[in-house]
Coordinates of C-alpha atoms and ligand atoms in Angstrom, one line a residue:
X1 CA 10.5 -8.7 -23.3
X2 CA 10.3 -11.9 -25.3
X3 CA 13.1 -12.5 -27.8
X4 CA 11.9 -12.4 -31.4
X5 CA 12.1 -15.7 -33.2
X6 CA 12.1 -16.4 -37.0
X7 CA 11.6 -19.8 -38.8
X8 CA 14.1 -20.2 -41.6
X9 CA 13.6 -23.1 -44.0
X10 CA 16.6 -24.2 -46.1
X11 CA 15.4 -25.7 -49.3
X12 CA 17.4 -28.4 -51.1
X13 CA 18.3 -25.8 -53.8
X14 CA 20.4 -24.0 -51.2
X15 CA 21.8 -27.2 -49.8
X16 CA 23.5 -28.6 -52.8
X17 CA 27.0 -29.2 -51.5
X18 CA 28.6 -29.5 -48.0
X19 CA 29.9 -25.9 -48.4
X20 CA 26.3 -24.7 -48.6
X21 CA 25.9 -25.7 -44.9
X22 CA 28.5 -23.1 -44.1
X23 CA 26.6 -20.5 -46.0
X24 CA 23.3 -21.6 -44.3
X25 CA 24.9 -21.3 -40.9
X26 CA 26.1 -17.8 -41.9
X27 CA 22.6 -16.8 -42.7
X28 CA 21.3 -18.0 -39.4
X29 CA 24.2 -16.2 -37.6
X30 CA 23.3 -13.0 -39.3
X31 CA 19.7 -13.3 -38.0
X32 CA 21.0 -14.3 -34.5
X33 CA 23.3 -11.3 -34.3
X34 CA 20.4 -9.0 -35.0
X35 CA 18.8 -10.3 -31.8
X36 CA 16.6 -13.0 -33.2
X37 CA 16.4 -16.6 -32.1
X38 CA 16.0 -19.0 -35.0
X39 CA 14.1 -22.3 -35.7
X40 CA 16.0 -23.7 -38.8
X41 CA 14.0 -26.3 -40.8
X42 CA 16.1 -28.4 -43.2
X43 CA 15.4 -30.1 -46.4
X44 CA 17.5 -32.9 -47.7
X45 CA 20.7 -32.0 -49.5
X46 CA 20.5 -32.0 -53.3
X47 CA 19.8 -35.5 -54.6
X48 CA 20.1 -37.3 -51.2
X49 CA 16.4 -38.2 -51.3
X50 CA 16.7 -39.8 -54.8
X51 CA 19.7 -41.8 -53.5
X52 CA 17.8 -43.1 -50.5
X53 CA 14.8 -43.9 -52.8
X54 CA 17.1 -45.9 -55.1
X55 CA 18.4 -47.9 -52.1
X56 CA 14.9 -48.5 -50.9
X57 CA 14.0 -49.8 -54.4
X58 CA 16.8 -52.3 -54.2
X59 CA 15.9 -53.8 -50.9
X60 CA 12.3 -52.9 -49.9
X61 CA 9.0 -54.2 -51.0
X62 CA 7.3 -52.8 -54.1
X63 CA 4.7 -50.1 -53.7
X64 CA 3.9 -48.1 -50.6
X65 CA 6.1 -49.5 -47.9
X66 CA 5.2 -48.5 -44.3
X67 CA 8.9 -48.3 -43.3
X68 CA 10.0 -46.2 -46.3
X69 CA 9.8 -42.9 -44.4
X70 CA 12.2 -44.3 -41.9
X71 CA 14.8 -44.3 -44.6
X72 CA 13.9 -41.2 -46.6
X73 CA 13.8 -39.0 -43.4
X74 CA 17.5 -39.6 -43.1
X75 CA 18.1 -37.0 -45.8
X76 CA 16.4 -34.2 -43.8
X77 CA 17.9 -35.4 -40.5
X78 CA 21.4 -35.6 -42.0
X79 CA 20.9 -32.0 -43.2
X80 CA 19.8 -30.9 -39.7
X81 CA 22.9 -32.5 -38.2
X82 CA 25.2 -31.0 -40.8
X83 CA 23.7 -27.5 -40.3
X84 CA 24.1 -27.9 -36.5
X85 CA 27.7 -28.8 -37.0
X86 CA 28.3 -25.8 -39.3
X87 CA 26.7 -23.6 -36.6
X88 CA 28.8 -25.2 -33.9
X89 CA 32.0 -24.5 -35.9
X90 CA 31.2 -20.7 -35.8
X91 CA 30.2 -20.9 -32.2
X92 CA 26.5 -20.4 -32.6
X93 CA 24.4 -22.2 -30.0
X94 CA 22.6 -24.8 -32.1
X95 CA 20.5 -27.7 -30.8
X96 CA 18.9 -30.4 -33.0
X97 CA 15.4 -31.6 -32.3
X98 CA 13.6 -34.4 -34.2
X99 CA 9.9 -34.4 -35.1
X100 CA 9.2 -37.0 -32.4
X101 CA 10.9 -34.9 -29.7
X102 CA 8.6 -32.0 -30.7
X103 CA 5.4 -33.9 -30.9
X104 CA 5.1 -33.0 -34.6
X105 CA 2.2 -35.1 -35.7
X106 CA 0.5 -35.4 -39.1
X107 CA -2.7 -36.9 -40.4
X108 CA -3.2 -37.4 -44.2
X109 CA 0.1 -35.8 -44.8
X110 CA -1.0 -32.6 -43.1
X111 CA 0.6 -31.3 -39.8
X112 CA -1.9 -31.3 -36.9
X113 CA 0.2 -31.0 -33.8
X114 CA 3.4 -29.5 -32.3
X115 CA 4.5 -29.4 -28.7
X116 CA 4.9 -25.6 -28.7
X117 CA 5.9 -25.5 -25.0
X118 CA 8.9 -27.8 -25.7
X119 CA 10.0 -25.8 -28.7
X120 CA 9.7 -22.5 -26.8
X121 CA 11.7 -24.1 -23.9
X122 CA 14.4 -25.3 -26.4
X123 CA 14.6 -21.8 -27.9
X124 CA 15.0 -20.3 -24.4
X125 CA 17.8 -22.7 -23.5
X126 CA 19.6 -22.9 -26.9
X127 CA 18.6 -19.8 -28.9
X128 CA 18.8 -21.8 -32.2
X129 CA 16.9 -25.0 -32.8
X130 CA 17.5 -27.0 -36.0
X131 CA 14.9 -29.6 -37.0
X132 CA 14.3 -31.7 -40.1
X133 CA 11.4 -30.7 -42.3
X134 CA 9.1 -33.0 -44.2
X135 CA 9.1 -35.6 -41.3
X136 CA 6.3 -36.1 -38.8
X137 CA 4.7 -38.8 -36.6
X138 CA 1.7 -40.3 -38.1
X139 CA -1.0 -42.8 -37.1
X140 CA 0.1 -45.7 -34.9
X141 CA 3.1 -43.7 -34.0
X142 CA 4.9 -44.4 -37.3
X143 CA 7.2 -41.9 -39.0
X144 CA 5.5 -40.4 -42.0
X145 CA 6.5 -37.9 -44.7
X146 CA 4.6 -34.9 -45.8
X147 CA 4.0 -34.5 -49.5
X148 CA 6.6 -33.3 -52.0
X149 CA 8.3 -30.1 -50.7
X150 CA 7.1 -31.0 -47.2
X151 CA 9.8 -28.9 -45.5
X152 CA 8.0 -25.8 -46.7
X153 CA 4.9 -27.1 -44.9
X154 CA 6.9 -27.8 -41.7
X155 CA 8.3 -24.3 -41.6
X156 CA 4.9 -22.6 -42.3
X157 CA 3.2 -24.8 -39.7
X158 CA 5.8 -24.3 -37.0
X159 CA 5.7 -20.5 -37.6
X160 CA 2.0 -20.5 -37.4
X161 CA 2.0 -22.4 -34.1
X162 CA 4.7 -20.1 -32.6
X163 CA 2.8 -17.0 -33.9
X164 CA 5.8 -15.8 -35.9
X165 CA 6.9 -15.5 -39.5
X166 CA 8.6 -18.1 -41.7
X167 CA 11.1 -17.4 -44.5
X168 CA 11.7 -20.0 -47.1
X169 CA 15.2 -19.8 -48.5
X170 CA 15.6 -20.9 -52.1
X171 CA 18.1 -20.3 -54.9
X172 CA 16.1 -17.4 -56.2
X173 CA 15.5 -14.0 -54.5
X174 CA 11.7 -14.3 -54.4
X175 CA 8.8 -14.7 -56.8
X176 CA 9.3 -13.2 -60.3
X177 CA 6.9 -12.3 -63.2
X178 CA 8.9 -14.9 -65.3
X179 CA 11.5 -17.5 -64.7
X180 CA 14.5 -15.5 -63.3
X181 CA 16.9 -17.8 -65.2
X182 CA 15.1 -17.3 -68.6
X183 CA 16.5 -15.4 -71.5
X184 CA 15.1 -12.0 -72.8
X185 CA 14.1 -8.9 -70.8
X186 CA 15.2 -8.9 -67.2
X187 CA 12.6 -10.5 -64.9
X188 CA 10.9 -8.4 -62.2
X189 CA 10.3 -9.5 -58.7
X190 CA 7.1 -9.1 -56.6
X191 CA 7.4 -7.4 -53.2
X192 CA 4.2 -9.2 -52.3
X193 CA 2.1 -11.8 -54.1
X194 CA -1.3 -13.3 -53.3
X195 CA -1.7 -17.1 -52.8
X196 CA -3.7 -17.2 -56.0
X197 CA -1.1 -15.4 -58.1
X198 CA 1.7 -17.4 -56.4
X199 CA 0.1 -20.6 -57.6
X200 CA 0.6 -19.3 -61.2
X201 CA 3.9 -17.6 -60.7
X202 CA 5.8 -19.4 -58.0
X203 CA 5.6 -22.7 -60.0
X204 CA 7.6 -25.4 -58.2
X205 CA 9.2 -22.9 -55.9
X206 CA 6.7 -23.5 -53.1
X207 CA 5.0 -26.8 -52.3
X208 CA 1.3 -26.5 -53.5
X209 CA 0.1 -28.2 -50.3
X210 CA 2.0 -25.7 -48.2
X211 CA 0.5 -22.8 -50.2
X212 CA -3.0 -24.2 -49.7
X213 CA -2.4 -24.6 -46.0
X214 CA -1.1 -21.0 -45.7
X215 CA -4.1 -19.7 -47.6
X216 CA -6.6 -21.7 -45.6
X217 CA -5.1 -20.3 -42.3
X218 CA -4.2 -16.8 -43.7
X219 CA -0.6 -17.3 -42.9
X220 CA 1.9 -14.8 -44.5
X221 CA 5.4 -16.1 -45.3
X222 CA 8.4 -14.9 -47.1
X223 CA 10.5 -16.3 -49.9
X224 CA 14.1 -15.2 -50.5
X225 CA 17.6 -16.4 -50.8
X226 CA 20.5 -16.4 -48.3
X227 CA 22.6 -13.3 -48.1
X228 CA 20.1 -11.0 -49.9
X229 CA 18.1 -8.9 -47.4
X230 CA 15.0 -8.3 -49.6
X231 CA 12.4 -11.0 -50.5
X232 CA 8.8 -11.6 -51.6
X233 CA 6.0 -11.9 -49.1
X234 CA 3.2 -14.4 -50.0
X235 CA -0.1 -13.4 -48.4
X236 CA -3.5 -12.1 -49.2
X237 CA -2.6 -9.4 -51.8
X238 CA -0.4 -9.0 -54.8
X239 CA 1.9 -5.9 -54.6
X240 CA 4.3 -4.3 -57.1
X241 CA 6.9 -5.6 -59.4
X242 CA 10.4 -4.1 -59.5
X243 CA 13.7 -5.0 -61.1
X244 CA 16.0 -6.9 -58.8
X245 CA 19.0 -4.8 -57.7
X246 CA 22.1 -6.8 -58.3
X247 CA 24.6 -6.7 -55.4
X248 CA 27.8 -4.8 -56.2
X249 CA 30.9 -7.0 -56.0
X250 CA 32.9 -5.3 -53.3
X251 CA 36.7 -5.1 -53.4
X252 CA 38.3 -6.1 -50.1
X253 CA 41.8 -5.5 -48.7
X254 CA 43.1 -7.0 -45.5
X255 CA 45.7 -6.0 -43.0
X256 CA 47.2 -9.2 -41.3
X257 CA 46.7 -12.8 -42.3
X258 CA 47.0 -14.9 -39.2
X259 CA 44.4 -17.3 -37.7
X260 CA 41.4 -15.0 -38.3
X261 CA 42.8 -13.5 -41.5
X262 CA 43.3 -17.0 -43.0
X263 CA 39.6 -17.8 -42.2
X264 CA 38.4 -14.5 -43.7
X265 CA 40.5 -15.1 -46.8
X266 CA 38.8 -18.5 -47.4
X267 CA 35.3 -17.2 -46.7
X268 CA 35.8 -14.2 -49.0
X269 CA 37.0 -16.6 -51.8
X270 CA 34.0 -18.8 -51.2
X271 CA 31.7 -15.7 -51.6
X272 CA 33.3 -14.6 -54.8
X273 CA 30.0 -13.3 -56.3
X274 CA 29.9 -10.7 -53.5
X275 CA 33.5 -10.0 -52.6
X276 CA 37.0 -10.0 -54.1
X277 CA 40.2 -10.0 -52.1
X278 CA 42.4 -7.4 -53.9
X279 CA 45.3 -7.0 -51.5
X280 CA 46.6 -8.4 -48.2
X281 CA 49.2 -6.4 -46.3
X282 CA 51.6 -8.4 -44.2
X283 CA 55.0 -7.9 -42.7
X284 CA 56.7 -10.8 -44.6
X285 CA 55.3 -11.7 -48.0
X286 CA 57.6 -14.7 -48.4
X287 CA 56.0 -16.5 -45.5
X288 CA 52.6 -16.3 -47.1
X289 CA 53.8 -17.2 -50.6
X290 CA 55.1 -20.4 -48.9
X291 CA 51.6 -21.0 -47.6
X292 CA 50.1 -20.8 -51.1
X293 CA 49.0 -17.1 -51.3
X294 CA 49.6 -15.5 -54.7
X295 CA 52.5 -13.0 -54.8
X296 CA 50.3 -10.4 -56.5
X297 CA 47.8 -10.6 -53.6
X298 CA 50.4 -9.6 -51.0
X299 CA 52.2 -6.4 -50.1
X300 CA 54.1 -4.9 -47.3
X301 CA 53.0 -1.3 -47.8
X302 CA 49.9 0.7 -47.4
X303 CA 50.3 2.6 -50.7
X304 CA 49.7 -0.7 -52.5
X305 CA 46.6 -1.2 -50.5
X306 CA 45.2 2.2 -51.5
X307 CA 46.3 1.7 -55.1
X308 CA 44.2 -1.5 -55.2
X309 CA 41.1 0.7 -54.6
X310 CA 39.3 -1.4 -52.1
X311 CA 35.7 -0.7 -51.0
X312 CA 36.4 -2.3 -47.6
X313 CA 39.6 -2.6 -45.5
X314 CA 39.6 -5.4 -43.0
X315 CA 42.0 -5.1 -40.0
X316 CA 42.7 -8.5 -38.5
X317 CA 46.0 -7.5 -37.1
X318 CA 46.8 -6.9 -33.4
X319 CA 48.8 -3.8 -32.4
X320 CA 47.4 -0.2 -32.0
X321 CA 50.0 1.3 -34.3
X322 CA 50.5 1.5 -37.2
X323 CA 47.0 -0.1 -37.6
X324 CA 45.0 2.8 -36.2
X325 CA 46.8 5.2 -38.5
X326 CA 46.1 2.9 -41.5
X327 CA 42.4 2.7 -40.5
X328 CA 42.2 6.5 -40.4
X329 CA 44.0 6.7 -43.8
X330 CA 41.5 4.3 -45.4
X331 CA 38.5 6.0 -43.8
X332 CA 39.8 9.4 -44.9
X333 CA 39.6 8.0 -48.5
X334 CA 36.0 7.0 -47.9
X335 CA 36.8 3.3 -47.6
X336 CA 34.8 1.3 -45.1
X337 CA 36.7 -0.4 -42.3
X338 CA 35.9 -3.7 -40.7
X339 CA 38.2 -4.3 -37.7
X340 CA 38.9 -7.2 -35.4
X341 CA 41.7 -5.2 -33.8
X342 CA 40.2 -4.3 -30.4
X343 CA 43.2 -2.5 -29.1
X344 CA 43.3 -0.1 -32.1
X345 CA 39.6 0.5 -32.0
X346 CA 39.5 1.0 -28.3
X347 CA 42.4 3.5 -28.6
X348 CA 40.6 5.3 -31.4
X349 CA 37.4 5.5 -29.3
X350 CA 34.6 7.9 -30.0
X351 CA 36.9 10.2 -32.0
X352 CA 37.5 7.3 -34.5
X353 CA 33.8 6.6 -34.7
X354 CA 33.1 10.3 -35.4
X355 CA 35.9 10.5 -37.9
X356 CA 34.4 7.6 -39.9
X357 CA 31.0 9.2 -39.9
X358 CA 32.4 12.5 -41.0
X359 CA 34.2 10.8 -43.9
X360 CA 31.0 9.0 -44.9
X361 CA 32.5 5.6 -44.4
X362 CA 31.3 2.7 -42.3
X363 CA 33.4 1.5 -39.4
X364 CA 32.3 -1.9 -38.1
X365 CA 34.1 -3.9 -35.4
X366 CA 31.8 -6.6 -34.2
X367 CA 34.6 -9.2 -34.1
X368 CA 36.7 -7.0 -31.9
X369 CA 34.8 -8.1 -28.8
X370 CA 33.2 -11.5 -28.0
X371 CA 34.4 -13.4 -31.1
X372 CA 31.2 -14.8 -32.4
X373 CA 29.1 -13.7 -29.4
X374 CA 27.3 -10.6 -30.7
X375 CA 27.9 -8.5 -27.6
X376 CA 28.6 -5.2 -29.5
X377 CA 25.5 -5.6 -31.6
X378 CA 23.5 -5.9 -28.4
X379 CA 25.2 -2.8 -27.0
X380 CA 24.3 -0.8 -30.2
X381 CA 20.7 -2.1 -30.2
X382 CA 19.9 -1.6 -26.6
X383 CA 21.9 1.5 -25.7
X384 CA 19.9 3.8 -23.5
X385 CA 18.3 1.1 -21.4
X386 CA 21.3 -1.0 -20.4
X387 CA 22.2 -0.6 -16.7
X388 CA 24.7 -3.4 -16.4
X389 CA 26.6 -5.9 -18.6
X390 CA 28.4 -9.0 -17.2
X391 CA 30.4 -10.9 -19.8
X392 CA 33.2 -13.3 -20.5
X393 CA 35.3 -11.4 -22.9
X394 CA 38.4 -13.4 -23.3
X395 CA 38.1 -16.9 -24.7
X396 CA 41.7 -17.8 -23.9
X397 CA 41.2 -17.1 -20.2
X398 CA 38.0 -19.1 -20.1
X399 CA 39.6 -22.0 -21.8
X400 CA 42.6 -21.9 -19.5
X401 CA 40.6 -21.6 -16.3
X402 CA 38.5 -24.6 -17.2
X403 CA 41.6 -26.7 -18.0
X404 CA 43.6 -25.6 -14.9
X405 CA 40.5 -26.3 -12.7
X406 CA 40.4 -29.8 -14.3
X407 CA 44.1 -30.4 -13.3
X408 CA 46.3 -29.1 -16.1
X409 CA 49.2 -26.8 -15.3
X410 CA 49.2 -23.1 -16.3
X411 CA 51.9 -23.7 -18.9
X412 CA 50.0 -26.7 -20.5
X413 CA 46.7 -24.7 -20.6
X414 CA 48.3 -21.7 -22.2
X415 CA 50.1 -23.8 -24.8
X416 CA 46.8 -25.5 -25.7
X417 CA 45.0 -22.1 -26.0
X418 CA 47.8 -21.0 -28.3
X419 CA 47.7 -24.2 -30.4
X420 CA 43.9 -23.9 -30.8
X421 CA 44.2 -20.3 -32.1
X422 CA 42.5 -18.6 -29.2
X423 CA 45.4 -16.6 -27.8
X424 CA 46.9 -13.5 -29.4
X425 CA 50.3 -13.7 -31.0
X426 CA 51.6 -12.3 -27.7
X427 CA 49.3 -14.0 -25.1
X428 CA 50.3 -11.7 -22.2
X429 CA 47.3 -9.4 -22.9
X430 CA 45.0 -12.5 -22.8
X431 CA 46.2 -13.5 -19.3
X432 CA 46.9 -10.2 -17.7
X433 CA 43.5 -8.8 -18.7
X434 CA 44.5 -6.1 -21.2
X435 CA 42.7 -7.9 -24.0
X436 CA 39.5 -8.1 -22.0
X437 CA 40.0 -4.5 -20.9
X438 CA 40.1 -3.3 -24.5
X439 CA 36.8 -5.1 -25.1
X440 CA 35.3 -3.6 -21.9
X441 CA 36.2 -0.2 -23.4
X442 CA 34.2 -1.1 -26.5
X443 CA 31.2 -2.3 -24.5
X444 CA 31.4 0.9 -22.4
X445 CA 31.6 3.0 -25.6
X446 CA 28.8 1.4 -27.6
X447 CA 26.5 0.3 -24.7
X448 CA 26.8 3.3 -22.4
X449 CA 28.4 6.1 -24.4
X450 CA 31.3 6.1 -21.9
X451 CA 35.0 6.4 -22.7
X452 CA 37.3 4.7 -20.2
X453 CA 41.0 4.2 -20.2
X454 CA 42.8 0.9 -19.4
X455 CA 43.8 2.5 -16.1
X456 CA 40.2 3.0 -15.2
X457 CA 39.6 -0.7 -15.2
X458 CA 40.6 -2.7 -12.1
X459 CA 41.5 -6.1 -13.3
X460 CA 42.5 -9.5 -12.0
X461 CA 45.3 -11.3 -13.8
X462 CA 45.3 -15.1 -14.3
X463 CA 49.1 -15.2 -14.9
X464 CA 50.5 -18.3 -13.3
X465 CA 47.0 -19.1 -11.9
X466 CA 47.3 -22.4 -9.8
X467 CA 44.5 -22.8 -7.2
X468 CA 45.4 -24.8 -4.1
X469 CA 42.0 -26.3 -4.0
X470 CA 39.5 -27.0 -6.8
X471 CA 36.8 -24.4 -7.3
X472 CA 33.4 -25.0 -5.6
X473 CA 31.7 -24.0 -8.8
X474 CA 33.5 -22.7 -11.9
X475 CA 36.3 -20.2 -11.9
X476 CA 35.5 -17.4 -14.4
X477 CA 37.0 -14.0 -15.1
X478 CA 34.0 -11.7 -15.5
X479 CA 34.0 -8.3 -17.2
X480 CA 31.4 -6.0 -15.7
X481 CA 30.3 -2.6 -16.8
X482 CA 27.5 -0.8 -14.8
X483 CA 26.0 2.5 -14.0
X484 CA 24.4 3.5 -10.8
X485 CA 24.0 6.6 -8.6
X486 CA 27.8 6.8 -8.4
X487 CA 28.2 7.0 -12.1
X488 CA 29.8 4.5 -14.5
X489 CA 32.2 1.8 -13.4
X490 CA 33.9 -1.3 -14.9
X491 CA 36.0 -4.1 -13.5
X492 CA 37.5 -7.5 -14.5
X493 CA 37.2 -9.9 -11.7
X494 CA 38.2 -13.5 -11.1
X495 CA 35.3 -15.4 -9.3
X496 CA 34.3 -18.8 -8.3
X497 CA 30.7 -18.9 -9.6
X498 CA 27.9 -21.2 -8.7
X499 CA 27.2 -23.7 -11.5
X500 CA 23.7 -22.4 -11.8
X501 CA 25.0 -19.0 -13.0
X502 CA 24.5 -18.6 -16.7
X503 CA 28.0 -17.2 -17.1
X504 CA 29.5 -20.2 -15.3
X505 CA 27.9 -22.5 -17.9
X506 CA 30.3 -21.2 -20.7
X507 CA 32.8 -24.0 -21.3
X508 CA 36.2 -23.7 -22.9
X509 CA 36.5 -20.8 -25.3
X510 CA 32.7 -20.1 -25.1
X511 CA 31.5 -16.7 -24.1
X512 CA 28.3 -15.8 -22.3
X513 CA 26.9 -12.4 -21.4
X514 CA 24.0 -11.0 -19.4
X515 CA 22.5 -7.6 -20.2
X516 CA 20.4 -5.9 -17.5
X517 CA 18.0 -3.2 -18.4
X518 CA 16.5 -0.3 -16.6
X519 CA 13.0 -1.9 -16.6
X520 CA 14.3 -5.0 -14.7
X521 CA 14.5 -7.0 -17.9
X522 CA 17.5 -9.2 -18.7
X523 CA 18.8 -10.7 -21.9
X524 CA 21.4 -13.5 -22.3
X525 CA 23.6 -14.1 -25.2
X526 CA 26.2 -16.7 -26.0
X527 CA 28.8 -17.7 -28.7
X528 CA 32.4 -18.7 -28.9
X529 CA 34.6 -15.9 -27.7
X530 CA 37.8 -16.8 -29.7
X531 CA 39.0 -18.9 -32.5
X532 CA 39.3 -18.8 -36.3
X533 CA 35.7 -19.5 -37.4
X534 CA 33.6 -17.7 -34.8
X535 CA 35.7 -14.5 -35.3
X536 CA 35.8 -14.9 -39.1
X537 CA 32.0 -15.3 -39.1
X538 CA 31.6 -12.0 -37.2
X539 CA 33.9 -10.3 -39.8
X540 CA 31.9 -11.8 -42.6
X541 CA 28.6 -10.6 -41.1
X542 CA 30.0 -7.1 -41.0
X543 CA 31.0 -7.4 -44.7
X544 CA 27.5 -8.6 -45.5
X545 CA 26.0 -5.7 -43.6
X546 CA 28.1 -3.2 -45.6
X547 CA 27.2 -5.1 -48.8
X548 CA 23.5 -4.7 -48.0
X549 CA 23.9 -0.9 -48.2
X550 CA 24.9 -1.3 -51.9
X551 CA 21.6 -2.7 -53.1
Ligands
HSE601 N1 42.7 -13.7 -27.8 C1 41.3 -13.3 -27.9 C2 40.6 -14.2 -26.8 C3 40.8 -13.6 -29.2 O1 41.1 -15.2 -26.4 O2 39.5 -13.8 -26.5 C4 39.4 -13.0 -29.5 O3 39.4 -11.7 -29.3

């Protein structure tokens, strides 16, 4: 089954500051974790184009200079590189392609060619492709620019050639009956709008040339803003107007504030229109006050957390108890729980999932397995047709095995994994396999509807791993869950894998997984299995999914 793909264009109004690239990467990640591959088309950041134009005026010839596009394209290319870096930070598999690499050609400022096979290959190999908009190759092989707002045109053209949909992301949630920033009665948004009406109502929101091109080729596309699931579709017909539902600002409390908690704290603060951190429960408040947290944000007891009336409780701590009890207490009170605590969730099992449902609260724990690799989303989506899952489920182990195979000692490799924030506070579970085993239990539960205990999972340890000879391929510790005529089984095995194997290609803390389906189909996913930002992003995506239910 082909993987669905979407083209997302990030306009300059949503790329105003460097922080906006983090938000853009989050938007892409949210699509990726829903099972979509993404072509991200970038505009230049804010006023970068004006700055480059000013430089050109100082040095270049007057009038239309043939080499001007060489300079101006750097704005869009810089954006593509920054977005790819932001994606890499959260462990999303991004790959940058330039217009020239993709045979993106223009004549008279209109796109006329794309090497579709190349782009499809890139998507197969990298899942997310980032490319600058507005830039193309013109006559005599020169770089040329499309007209004003050309990144819209790039996104629409690429989507048309791939036979998929483009979504243009701007700083407004779609097309309105009046300027959404104007005074007076609240503006209303169209769910759909025709090309003709869009010319009158969308104003400078969409490049007129892109709109003409879309109309001429009957291409539908969407206009929206990052983080808001609804949007306006531009196409043949105008639909209905409705008031824009404002997202409720959700109160968030957190249990634990270590590597991941610190990341979540920063991202929640950066998304202050949507979320407010109302309480953080830790063992020792003084330690966090020293780190700059405000005393009133911190507590050591769960009663204070409840009194803060959170909408969502985030568990980024490690042990089963008292965390599992706390989660149940919060769920009991109808408070949603987002958990990265794989041991607590695995121990709670189906009973905990049922408990949350009975209390009418959402229980989400994407970050509890796979870090930023959306392995549990895949389990939920495809349950019923999965016959086998092979996955790297512990980033620390993968990192250590690579380093030891390259000549480092076990102690050195472990110390580095701890310093980089991959290992748990007590890393014994990382190396002896109980961390991966808890994640196997979550895959078994969500992907197969099976509850297994730690004792049911045969597992290889990597404690004091020191191979006498270097591996022939790559040493990996693979978690496998499968069902066959003998029933359901799991194991955690150390293997020397051929370098051609997709799982063997995960470097360092990266995680790879292969899903096998009952119709013979396979699906591969990847991400970073551990570390602050990949895991934080996974928590944030759960927060956004909960937030979406409040519109
Ligand atoms: N210690 C864990 C790992 C963190 O290395 O995979 C992510 O769950």
